[in-house]
Amino acid sequence: MKKFPNDFLWGVATASYQIEGAAHEDGRTSSIWDDFARTPGRVYEGHTGDVACDHYHRYPEDVQLMKELGVQAYRFSISWPRIFPEKGVINPEGFTFYRRLITELKEQGIQPAATIYHWDLPSWAQAEGGWTNRETVGHFLQYAQALFQEFGDEIPVWITHNEPWCAAFLGYGEGVHAPGHRNWREALAASHHLLLSHGLAVQAYRDMGLQGQIGITLNFTPTDAATSSPEDVAAAARWDGYANRWFVEPLFKGVYPADMVAWFEGQVGSFDFLQPGDLATIAVPIDFLGVNYYSRNVSKQGTEHELLQVDFQEGGGPVTDMGWEVHPQSLLQLLRRLEAEYVGRLPLYITENGAAYPDSLTDGAVHDEDRISYLQQHLEVCQQFVAEGGNLQGYYVWSFLDNFEWAFGYSKRFGIVYVDYETQERFPKDSARWFAETIGNNGVKVIKREDFT
Ligand code: GBH
C-alpha cells in the first residue's frame, strides 16, 4: 500500500447551519439561510436548519465518534449570528458553545480548524445589502477579530471563507442559495467584497501576532471543452474564468483575470466597486490554500448559462446522487495546475471532497460502496500528487454527518455517518469504517467491490 507522509492530516468537515440546529437558542438571531429556507419554494420540501443534526446539543457524542474513527482534525464553521446577533453587539453566550466544542476536541486529541464564514450571514447585515454593501466587509472584520481575540490561541487553523464563489454567484447571481437574488452586478460586487474581507481578516490575524495558520477555501470546477472548436474552447475558458480563476487570480496574483473583466464589463457594466488598494489587500500572503473538489464540467458555447453563454454536457462517467460526474483525474490536474500556476510551494489542503448517494439503513448498517469507491479514487490521486512532490498536507472528507444540503434540504446524504432525523441517532456507514482504516494505515486501502457483503 502506498503511504502518505507521516504528518499528513486526516480530517472531517461540516458547517454550522448544516448541522447545529438550535436556531433560536442562547441569543442566536436569524441568518440569510433561516430566511431563505422559510421562503416558499426555495429549499426542498420547505426543510430548514432549525434542528438539523442537533449537533449543538450532541457535540460530545459527535466528537467521541470522530475519536473512535481516528480522525485527527475537525473542520467546522462558526455561526456569525450566534456571535453578533445584532449589528455591533457581541453575544458572550455565542462563544460558549464553540469553547465547549474546542475543549472536547482537545480532550480527544483532535485539531480544530475553524471556518469563519460558511454562508450564514446575519439577517441584520443582509437588511443593509449583505455582501453587495462594502460596509459588510467592516462587519466581517469585526466578527473575525472577535473570534481571533476569543479563540486565537486555541484554534491553530483558520479559514476566512468557504467557497466565496457560491456565496457570491449562487447567492446573488443565480439565486439558488441565500439570499436568492438574481442580479449579476450584485454578484460581482459580492465576490469582490468577500475577497476584500478575507484580506482584511488575514491582516488583522497577523497584526494580533497569532501563531497559527490562516488561509481560505475555494471550490474549484475544472472545466473541459466539449469539442476542440474555437467557440467551445473559448466557452470552457470563460467557465474556468468564472468558476476558478475569478477567485484564485486575485488571491495569488493580485489581479482579476483580464479576459473575465472584459467579459463581465461587456455584460453588466463597469466595476465601480473596485477601489485603489483593494487588490493588494486581497493578495496578502496566506499560509495555505483550502481546495474543495467534487466534480468537473464539460462546457460548450450556448445559452443555458445566460451570463457566460455556456452550455453543459454530460462528461460520460458515473454520477453521484447530485448528478455530479465522478472524475478523479480532474482533481489531479487541478492540484498540478494550482501548484504550477498559482501557489507554488504553499501548502494545499483538500478541505472538502466527498459524494452524496441515496443511502439506506438496514439493521443499523449502511453499505455505501459507491461512496467508498469515490473516496478511494480521489485519495489515490491525492497520493499520486504527493508522490510527485506536490505539497498537499491533508484531506478532510465532506462530510462527517449527513446534513442540511442547502437547497436540497435533507434529501441528499453526504455523510460518512448516517443520521436518522427522526431519532437523531448516528450510524457510521461502511465508508466511515473504511476511512478509519485508511487513517490507521496512513494510506489508501483499495477494497474491491466483491469484498463487500
Ligand atoms: C460545498 O459546496 C459546500 O461547501 C458544502 O457546504 C456542501 O454541503 C457541499 O459542498 C456539497 O454540496 O457546475 O460549474 O456550476 C459545493 C458547491 C457544487 C459548487 C457544484 C459548484 C457546480 C459548479 N459546489 N457546483 S458548476
CSV table of C-alpha atoms in Angstrom, one decimal, residues 119-385:
chain,number,residue,atom,x,y,z
A,119,TRP,CA,-22.6,31.3,4.3
A,120,ASP,CA,-24.8,32.1,7.3
A,121,LEU,CA,-24.7,35.9,7.0
A,122,PRO,CA,-26.7,37.5,9.9
A,123,SER,CA,-30.1,38.8,8.6
A,124,TRP,CA,-29.3,42.3,10.0
A,125,ALA,CA,-26.3,42.5,7.6
A,126,GLN,CA,-28.5,41.4,4.7
A,127,ALA,CA,-31.0,44.1,5.6
A,128,GLU,CA,-28.3,46.6,4.6
A,129,GLY,CA,-27.5,44.9,1.3
A,130,GLY,CA,-25.4,42.0,2.6
A,131,TRP,CA,-22.2,41.3,0.6
A,132,THR,CA,-23.2,43.8,-2.1
A,133,ASN,CA,-22.6,46.6,0.6
A,134,ARG,CA,-19.0,47.4,1.2
A,135,GLU,CA,-19.9,48.0,4.9
A,136,THR,CA,-20.4,44.3,5.3
A,137,VAL,CA,-16.6,44.0,4.9
A,138,GLY,CA,-16.1,46.0,8.0
A,139,HIS,CA,-18.7,43.9,9.9
A,140,PHE,CA,-16.9,40.7,8.9
A,141,LEU,CA,-13.6,42.2,10.0
A,142,GLN,CA,-15.1,43.0,13.4
A,143,TYR,CA,-16.5,39.5,13.7
A,144,ALA,CA,-13.2,37.8,12.7
A,145,GLN,CA,-11.3,40.0,15.2
A,146,ALA,CA,-13.7,39.0,17.9
A,147,LEU,CA,-13.0,35.3,17.1
A,148,PHE,CA,-9.3,35.8,17.0
A,149,GLN,CA,-9.5,37.5,20.4
A,150,GLU,CA,-11.5,34.8,21.9
A,151,PHE,CA,-10.1,31.7,20.3
A,152,GLY,CA,-6.9,32.8,18.6
A,153,ASP,CA,-4.7,30.8,21.0
A,154,GLU,CA,-6.8,27.7,20.9
A,155,ILE,CA,-7.6,27.3,17.2
A,156,PRO,CA,-4.5,26.6,15.2
A,157,VAL,CA,-6.1,26.7,11.8
A,158,TRP,CA,-8.4,29.4,10.4
A,159,ILE,CA,-10.3,29.5,7.1
A,160,THR,CA,-11.7,33.0,6.4
A,161,HIS,CA,-14.2,32.0,3.8
A,162,ASN,CA,-15.7,28.8,2.5
A,163,GLU,CA,-16.3,29.0,-1.3
A,164,PRO,CA,-16.9,32.7,-1.9
A,165,TRP,CA,-17.9,31.6,-5.5
A,166,CYS,CA,-21.0,30.0,-4.0
A,167,ALA,CA,-21.7,32.9,-1.6
A,168,ALA,CA,-21.5,35.5,-4.4
A,169,PHE,CA,-22.6,33.8,-7.6
A,170,LEU,CA,-25.1,31.2,-6.3
A,171,GLY,CA,-26.4,33.7,-3.7
A,172,TYR,CA,-26.7,37.0,-5.6
A,173,GLY,CA,-26.4,35.9,-9.3
A,174,GLU,CA,-28.1,32.5,-9.9
A,175,GLY,CA,-30.4,32.9,-6.9
A,176,VAL,CA,-30.3,29.3,-5.8
A,177,HIS,CA,-28.6,30.0,-2.5
A,178,ALA,CA,-29.4,32.6,0.1
A,179,PRO,CA,-30.2,35.5,-0.2
A,180,GLY,CA,-31.7,34.3,-3.5
A,181,HIS,CA,-31.1,37.3,-5.7
A,182,ARG,CA,-30.7,37.2,-9.4
A,183,ASN,CA,-28.5,40.2,-10.3
A,184,TRP,CA,-25.1,39.8,-11.8
A,185,ARG,CA,-23.9,43.3,-10.8
A,186,GLU,CA,-24.7,42.4,-7.2
A,187,ALA,CA,-23.0,39.1,-7.6
A,188,LEU,CA,-19.8,40.7,-8.8
A,189,ALA,CA,-19.8,43.3,-6.1
A,190,ALA,CA,-20.4,40.5,-3.6
A,191,SER,CA,-17.5,38.5,-4.9
A,192,HIS,CA,-15.2,41.5,-4.5
A,193,HIS,CA,-16.4,42.3,-1.0
A,194,LEU,CA,-16.0,38.7,0.1
A,195,LEU,CA,-12.4,38.6,-1.2
A,196,LEU,CA,-11.6,42.0,0.4
A,197,SER,CA,-13.0,40.9,3.7
A,198,HIS,CA,-10.7,37.8,3.5
A,199,GLY,CA,-7.6,40.0,3.0
A,200,LEU,CA,-8.5,42.4,5.9
A,201,ALA,CA,-9.1,39.4,8.2
A,202,VAL,CA,-5.7,37.9,7.4
A,203,GLN,CA,-4.0,41.3,8.0
A,204,ALA,CA,-5.9,41.5,11.4
A,205,TYR,CA,-4.7,38.0,12.3
A,206,ARG,CA,-1.1,38.9,11.6
A,207,ASP,CA,-1.4,42.2,13.5
A,208,MET,CA,-2.6,40.3,16.5
A,209,GLY,CA,0.7,38.3,16.4
A,210,LEU,CA,-1.1,34.9,16.4
A,211,GLN,CA,0.9,31.9,15.6
A,212,GLY,CA,-1.5,29.6,13.8
A,213,GLN,CA,-2.2,29.3,10.1
A,214,ILE,CA,-4.7,31.2,8.2
A,215,GLY,CA,-6.0,30.7,4.7
A,216,ILE,CA,-9.1,30.5,2.5
A,217,THR,CA,-11.1,27.6,1.0
A,218,LEU,CA,-12.1,27.9,-2.7
A,219,ASN,CA,-14.3,25.5,-4.7
A,220,PHE,CA,-12.9,24.5,-8.0
A,221,THR,CA,-14.7,23.2,-11.0
A,222,PRO,CA,-12.1,22.1,-13.6
A,223,THR,CA,-13.6,22.6,-17.0
A,224,ASP,CA,-13.1,20.7,-20.2
A,225,ALA,CA,-14.2,21.9,-23.6
A,226,ALA,CA,-16.9,19.7,-25.2
A,227,THR,CA,-15.2,19.9,-28.6
A,228,SER,CA,-12.0,21.4,-30.0
A,229,SER,CA,-13.9,24.1,-31.9
A,230,PRO,CA,-12.6,27.6,-31.1
A,231,GLU,CA,-16.1,28.6,-29.8
A,232,ASP,CA,-16.3,25.7,-27.4
A,233,VAL,CA,-12.7,26.2,-26.2
A,234,ALA,CA,-13.5,29.8,-25.6
A,235,ALA,CA,-16.7,28.9,-23.7
A,236,ALA,CA,-14.7,26.5,-21.5
A,237,ALA,CA,-12.1,29.1,-20.8
A,238,ARG,CA,-14.9,31.5,-19.8
A,239,TRP,CA,-16.4,29.0,-17.4
A,240,ASP,CA,-12.9,28.4,-16.0
A,241,GLY,CA,-12.6,32.1,-15.6
A,242,TYR,CA,-15.9,32.3,-13.8
A,243,ALA,CA,-15.7,29.2,-11.6
A,244,ASN,CA,-12.0,29.1,-10.8
A,245,ARG,CA,-9.8,32.0,-11.9
A,246,TRP,CA,-12.1,34.8,-10.7
A,247,PHE,CA,-11.0,33.9,-7.1
A,248,VAL,CA,-7.6,32.3,-7.3
A,249,GLU,CA,-6.0,35.0,-9.5
A,250,PRO,CA,-6.7,38.0,-7.3
A,251,LEU,CA,-5.6,35.9,-4.3
A,252,PHE,CA,-2.3,34.8,-5.7
A,253,LYS,CA,-1.6,37.3,-8.5
A,254,GLY,CA,-3.3,40.4,-7.2
A,255,VAL,CA,-5.4,40.9,-10.4
A,256,TYR,CA,-8.8,39.9,-11.7
A,257,PRO,CA,-8.4,37.9,-14.9
A,258,ALA,CA,-8.4,40.4,-17.8
A,259,ASP,CA,-10.5,38.3,-20.1
A,260,MET,CA,-13.2,38.0,-17.4
A,261,VAL,CA,-13.1,41.7,-16.5
A,262,ALA,CA,-13.7,42.4,-20.2
A,263,TRP,CA,-16.5,39.9,-20.5
A,264,PHE,CA,-18.3,41.0,-17.3
A,265,GLU,CA,-17.9,44.7,-18.1
A,266,GLY,CA,-19.5,43.9,-21.5
A,267,GLN,CA,-22.3,42.0,-19.9
A,268,VAL,CA,-23.1,44.0,-16.8
A,269,GLY,CA,-21.2,47.3,-16.8
A,270,SER,CA,-18.1,48.8,-15.2
A,271,PHE,CA,-16.6,47.7,-11.9
A,272,ASP,CA,-17.4,50.7,-9.7
A,273,PHE,CA,-17.0,48.6,-6.5
A,274,LEU,CA,-13.2,48.2,-7.0
A,275,GLN,CA,-11.2,50.8,-5.0
A,276,PRO,CA,-7.5,51.6,-5.1
A,277,GLY,CA,-5.5,49.2,-2.8
A,278,ASP,CA,-8.2,46.5,-2.7
A,279,LEU,CA,-6.3,44.1,-4.8
A,280,ALA,CA,-3.1,44.4,-2.7
A,281,THR,CA,-5.2,43.6,0.4
A,282,ILE,CA,-6.8,40.6,-1.3
A,283,ALA,CA,-3.4,39.2,-2.3
A,284,VAL,CA,-1.9,39.4,1.2
A,285,PRO,CA,0.2,36.3,1.8
A,286,ILE,CA,-1.7,33.3,3.4
A,287,ASP,CA,-0.4,30.1,5.0
A,288,PHE,CA,-2.3,27.5,2.9
A,289,LEU,CA,-5.0,27.2,0.2
A,290,GLY,CA,-8.0,25.0,1.0
A,291,VAL,CA,-9.3,23.2,-2.0
A,292,ASN,CA,-12.9,21.9,-2.3
A,293,TYR,CA,-13.3,19.5,-5.2
A,294,TYR,CA,-16.3,17.4,-6.2
A,295,SER,CA,-16.5,17.2,-9.9
A,296,ARG,CA,-15.6,18.8,-13.3
A,297,ASN,CA,-17.6,20.5,-16.0
A,298,VAL,CA,-17.7,19.9,-19.7
A,299,SER,CA,-18.7,23.1,-21.4
A,300,LYS,CA,-19.5,24.5,-24.8
A,301,GLN,CA,-20.8,27.7,-26.4
A,302,GLY,CA,-24.5,28.1,-25.8
A,303,THR,CA,-27.3,29.8,-23.9
A,304,GLU,CA,-28.0,27.7,-20.9
A,305,HIS,CA,-26.0,30.0,-18.7
A,306,GLU,CA,-27.1,33.5,-19.6
A,307,LEU,CA,-24.1,35.4,-18.2
A,308,LEU,CA,-21.4,33.2,-19.6
A,309,GLN,CA,-23.2,32.0,-22.7
A,310,VAL,CA,-22.2,28.4,-22.0
A,311,ASP,CA,-24.0,25.1,-22.3
A,312,PHE,CA,-23.1,22.0,-20.3
A,313,GLN,CA,-22.6,18.4,-21.5
A,314,GLU,CA,-22.5,15.1,-19.7
A,315,GLY,CA,-19.0,14.0,-19.1
A,316,GLY,CA,-19.9,10.4,-19.6
A,317,GLY,CA,-18.6,9.0,-16.4
A,318,PRO,CA,-20.7,7.7,-13.5
A,319,VAL,CA,-22.6,10.3,-11.5
A,320,THR,CA,-23.4,10.7,-7.8
A,321,ASP,CA,-26.9,11.4,-6.4
A,322,MET,CA,-26.3,15.1,-7.1
A,323,GLY,CA,-25.8,14.3,-10.8
A,324,TRP,CA,-22.1,15.3,-10.5
A,325,GLU,CA,-19.7,13.2,-12.5
A,326,VAL,CA,-17.1,11.1,-10.7
A,327,HIS,CA,-13.9,12.3,-12.3
A,328,PRO,CA,-10.8,11.9,-10.0
A,329,GLN,CA,-8.4,12.7,-12.8
A,330,SER,CA,-9.6,16.3,-12.8
A,331,LEU,CA,-8.6,16.6,-9.2
A,332,LEU,CA,-5.1,15.5,-10.1
A,333,GLN,CA,-4.9,18.0,-12.9
A,334,LEU,CA,-6.3,20.7,-10.6
A,335,LEU,CA,-3.7,20.1,-7.9
A,336,ARG,CA,-0.9,20.2,-10.5
A,337,ARG,CA,-2.3,23.4,-12.1
A,338,LEU,CA,-2.6,25.1,-8.7
A,339,GLU,CA,1.0,24.4,-7.9
A,340,ALA,CA,2.3,25.3,-11.3
A,341,GLU,CA,0.4,28.5,-11.9
A,342,TYR,CA,-0.7,29.9,-8.5
A,343,VAL,CA,0.5,28.6,-5.2
A,344,GLY,CA,4.0,27.2,-5.8
A,345,ARG,CA,5.2,25.5,-2.7
A,346,LEU,CA,2.4,26.9,-0.5
A,347,PRO,CA,0.7,24.1,1.4
A,348,LEU,CA,-2.5,22.8,-0.1
A,349,TYR,CA,-5.3,21.0,1.9
A,350,ILE,CA,-8.3,19.3,0.5
A,351,THR,CA,-10.8,20.9,2.8
A,352,GLU,CA,-13.8,19.1,1.2
A,353,ASN,CA,-14.2,16.1,-1.0
A,354,GLY,CA,-17.0,13.6,-0.9
A,355,ALA,CA,-20.2,12.4,-2.5
A,356,ALA,CA,-23.9,12.1,-2.0
A,357,TYR,CA,-25.6,8.7,-2.5
A,358,PRO,CA,-29.1,7.5,-1.7
A,359,ASP,CA,-28.1,5.5,1.4
A,360,SER,CA,-30.4,3.1,3.1
A,361,LEU,CA,-30.1,2.0,6.7
A,362,THR,CA,-30.7,-1.7,7.3
A,363,ASP,CA,-30.2,-3.3,10.7
A,364,GLY,CA,-28.1,-0.4,11.8
A,365,ALA,CA,-25.7,-0.6,8.8
A,366,VAL,CA,-25.2,1.4,5.6
A,367,HIS,CA,-23.4,-0.4,2.8
A,368,ASP,CA,-22.2,2.7,0.8
A,369,GLU,CA,-19.8,1.1,-1.5
A,370,ASP,CA,-20.3,3.9,-4.1
A,371,ARG,CA,-19.1,6.4,-1.6
A,372,ILE,CA,-16.1,4.3,-0.6
A,373,SER,CA,-15.2,4.0,-4.3
A,374,TYR,CA,-15.5,7.7,-4.7
A,375,LEU,CA,-13.3,8.5,-1.7
A,376,GLN,CA,-10.8,5.8,-2.7
A,377,GLN,CA,-10.4,7.1,-6.2
A,378,HIS,CA,-9.9,10.7,-5.1
A,379,LEU,CA,-7.5,9.7,-2.4
A,380,GLU,CA,-5.5,7.7,-4.9
A,381,VAL,CA,-4.9,10.8,-7.0
A,382,CYS,CA,-4.0,12.8,-3.8
A,383,GLN,CA,-1.5,10.1,-3.1
A,384,GLN,CA,-0.1,10.4,-6.6
A,385,PHE,CA,0.2,14.1,-6.3
